[in-house]
Amino acid sequence: MVRRAEILDIDLSIRFKYGIHTIVLFVDPTKPFSDVADELLEILRDRYPQGLTTTFGSKDKIELPDDPLQIEFALPKSPTDLSRGWNPLNVSEKDTPASKGLEDNSVVAFAFRPHDADEDDETKFEVDFPRFQDDFEEEQ
């Protein structure tokens, strides 16, 4: 789902992950992360108006934020093993995907920071991955 009229040659294909969800966006690497957060939140509201699911089989939903500035981003600690966790990206107003080293086909986790969170509160990036065991259990 692309909101822009066209995809440019310089655009990066980025996979944004939260819980069991993966949202693929084509991102202009020279635009600030605030633009990325705006587009991501718009798509989430359109696609998942009731919220996001964190784990497979859960019916609980995480409510979407009101403000795109509540979205925080993280990069994998190991690009070849996403289960190792995430390093917060700590983006500022002027940071762009290019300035943070994102490349085409990068994987980026996102999380929502509550309005009332302290600056010292660490954001938890929750990404769930399907496992062979999950598929096997569903078949039985």
Tab-separated table of C-alpha atoms in Angstrom:
chain	number	residue	atom	x	y	z
A	1	MET	CA	0.000	0.000	0.000
A	2	VAL	CA	1.736	3.172	-1.170
A	3	ARG	CA	0.293	6.598	-0.395
A	4	ARG	CA	2.525	8.518	-2.760
A	5	ALA	CA	1.632	8.830	-6.426
A	6	GLU	CA	4.794	7.042	-7.517
A	7	ILE	CA	7.804	5.172	-6.213
A	8	LEU	CA	11.109	6.844	-6.987
A	9	ASP	CA	14.329	5.077	-7.937
A	10	ILE	CA	16.019	6.317	-4.760
A	11	ASP	CA	13.272	4.961	-2.483
A	12	LEU	CA	14.220	2.235	-0.035
A	13	SER	CA	12.036	-0.796	0.591
A	14	ILE	CA	11.891	-1.064	4.398
A	15	ARG	CA	10.152	-3.800	6.407
A	16	PHE	CA	8.704	-2.332	9.609
A	17	LYS	CA	7.929	-4.976	12.251
A	18	TYR	CA	5.762	-4.961	15.367
A	19	GLY	CA	4.439	-8.085	17.063
A	20	ILE	CA	3.261	-10.415	14.297
A	21	HIS	CA	2.884	-7.602	11.768
A	22	THR	CA	5.201	-6.577	8.945
A	23	ILE	CA	4.485	-3.399	6.998
A	24	VAL	CA	6.544	-2.785	3.859
A	25	LEU	CA	6.998	0.860	2.951
A	26	PHE	CA	8.904	2.547	0.167
A	27	VAL	CA	10.750	5.311	1.978
A	28	ASP	CA	12.530	8.349	0.578
A	29	PRO	CA	15.955	8.098	2.259
A	30	THR	CA	16.345	11.886	2.306
A	31	LYS	CA	13.065	12.682	4.137
A	32	PRO	CA	13.022	12.941	7.945
A	33	PHE	CA	11.844	10.054	10.104
A	34	SER	CA	8.828	12.155	11.088
A	35	ASP	CA	7.537	11.692	7.515
A	36	VAL	CA	8.133	7.949	7.786
A	37	ALA	CA	6.259	7.837	11.116
A	38	ASP	CA	3.352	9.837	9.602
A	39	GLU	CA	2.995	7.437	6.691
A	40	LEU	CA	3.389	4.357	8.899
A	41	LEU	CA	0.737	5.525	11.360
A	42	GLU	CA	-1.662	6.424	8.528
A	43	ILE	CA	-1.335	2.930	7.084
A	44	LEU	CA	-1.708	1.292	10.503
A	45	ARG	CA	-4.901	3.259	11.185
A	46	ASP	CA	-6.291	2.270	7.806
A	47	ARG	CA	-5.293	-1.396	7.971
A	48	TYR	CA	-5.573	-2.109	11.726
A	49	PRO	CA	-8.084	0.352	13.228
A	50	GLN	CA	-8.617	-1.921	16.270
A	51	GLY	CA	-4.884	-2.057	17.052
A	52	LEU	CA	-1.999	-4.476	16.565
A	53	THR	CA	-1.526	-8.029	17.795
A	54	THR	CA	1.714	-8.775	19.593
A	55	THR	CA	1.857	-12.582	19.513
A	56	PHE	CA	0.401	-15.418	17.467
A	57	GLY	CA	-2.872	-16.698	18.853
A	58	SER	CA	-3.471	-13.654	21.054
A	59	LYS	CA	-6.726	-11.761	20.752
A	60	ASP	CA	-5.345	-8.804	22.734
A	61	LYS	CA	-4.735	-5.652	20.712
A	62	ILE	CA	-2.268	-2.838	21.332
A	63	GLU	CA	-3.933	0.518	20.722
A	64	LEU	CA	-2.437	2.757	18.046
A	65	PRO	CA	-1.011	6.095	19.208
A	66	ASP	CA	-2.614	9.449	18.453
A	67	ASP	CA	0.653	11.114	17.504
A	68	PRO	CA	3.261	9.767	15.047
A	69	LEU	CA	5.943	11.231	17.329
A	70	GLN	CA	5.103	8.405	19.747
A	71	ILE	CA	6.548	5.883	17.275
A	72	GLU	CA	10.098	4.805	18.023
A	73	PHE	CA	12.335	2.748	15.768
A	74	ALA	CA	15.076	0.148	16.281
A	75	LEU	CA	17.519	-1.830	14.171
A	76	PRO	CA	18.326	-5.500	14.695
A	77	LYS	CA	21.330	-6.343	16.848
A	78	SER	CA	22.128	-8.991	14.248
A	79	PRO	CA	20.717	-8.523	10.731
A	80	THR	CA	20.959	-12.280	10.144
A	81	ASP	CA	19.232	-13.252	13.417
A	82	LEU	CA	16.356	-10.925	14.329
A	83	SER	CA	15.579	-12.957	17.445
A	84	ARG	CA	18.687	-11.465	19.125
A	85	GLY	CA	16.842	-8.223	19.801
A	86	TRP	CA	16.894	-4.601	18.781
A	87	ASN	CA	19.020	-1.480	19.233
A	88	PRO	CA	16.972	1.738	19.537
A	89	LEU	CA	17.558	4.123	16.649
A	90	ASN	CA	17.161	7.326	18.732
A	91	VAL	CA	16.127	9.558	15.849
A	92	SER	CA	16.014	13.344	16.057
A	93	GLU	CA	13.967	15.794	13.985
A	94	LYS	CA	16.617	16.065	11.292
A	95	ASP	CA	17.551	12.367	11.069
A	96	THR	CA	16.731	10.580	7.821
A	97	PRO	CA	16.856	6.902	6.886
A	98	ALA	CA	20.075	7.639	4.955
A	99	SER	CA	21.705	9.432	7.902
A	100	LYS	CA	20.953	6.413	10.123
A	101	GLY	CA	22.461	3.969	7.626
A	102	LEU	CA	19.292	2.261	6.420
A	103	GLU	CA	19.625	0.418	3.142
A	104	ASP	CA	17.192	-1.159	0.721
A	105	ASN	CA	15.420	-4.163	2.302
A	106	SER	CA	16.350	-3.123	5.846
A	107	VAL	CA	14.290	-4.461	8.742
A	108	VAL	CA	13.203	-1.920	11.354
A	109	ALA	CA	11.216	-2.646	14.507
A	110	PHE	CA	8.817	-0.035	15.814
A	111	ALA	CA	7.131	0.524	19.145
A	112	PHE	CA	4.805	3.076	20.688
A	113	ARG	CA	5.982	5.335	23.498
A	114	PRO	CA	3.160	6.363	25.848
A	115	HIS	CA	2.513	10.119	26.168
A	116	ASP	CA	3.280	9.989	29.881
A	117	ALA	CA	6.555	8.025	29.563
A	118	ASP	CA	9.693	9.479	31.141
A	119	GLU	CA	12.713	10.184	28.982
A	120	ASP	CA	14.577	7.480	30.940
A	121	ASP	CA	11.949	4.800	30.230
A	122	GLU	CA	13.322	2.195	27.848
A	123	THR	CA	11.034	1.292	24.965
A	124	LYS	CA	10.477	-2.429	24.463
A	125	PHE	CA	10.490	-3.562	20.846
A	126	GLU	CA	8.288	-6.640	20.517
A	127	VAL	CA	8.609	-8.678	17.353
A	128	ASP	CA	7.187	-12.184	17.140
A	129	PHE	CA	8.421	-14.691	14.586
A	130	PRO	CA	6.611	-17.755	13.300
A	131	ARG	CA	8.318	-21.000	14.235
A	132	PHE	CA	8.061	-24.440	12.723
A	133	GLN	CA	6.636	-25.670	16.038
A	134	ASP	CA	3.754	-23.139	15.744
A	135	ASP	CA	2.831	-24.470	12.301
A	136	PHE	CA	3.088	-28.075	13.472
A	137	GLU	CA	0.831	-27.485	16.489
A	138	GLU	CA	-1.866	-25.881	14.311
A	139	GLU	CA	-2.007	-28.934	12.038
A	140	GLN	CA	-2.708	-31.361	14.894
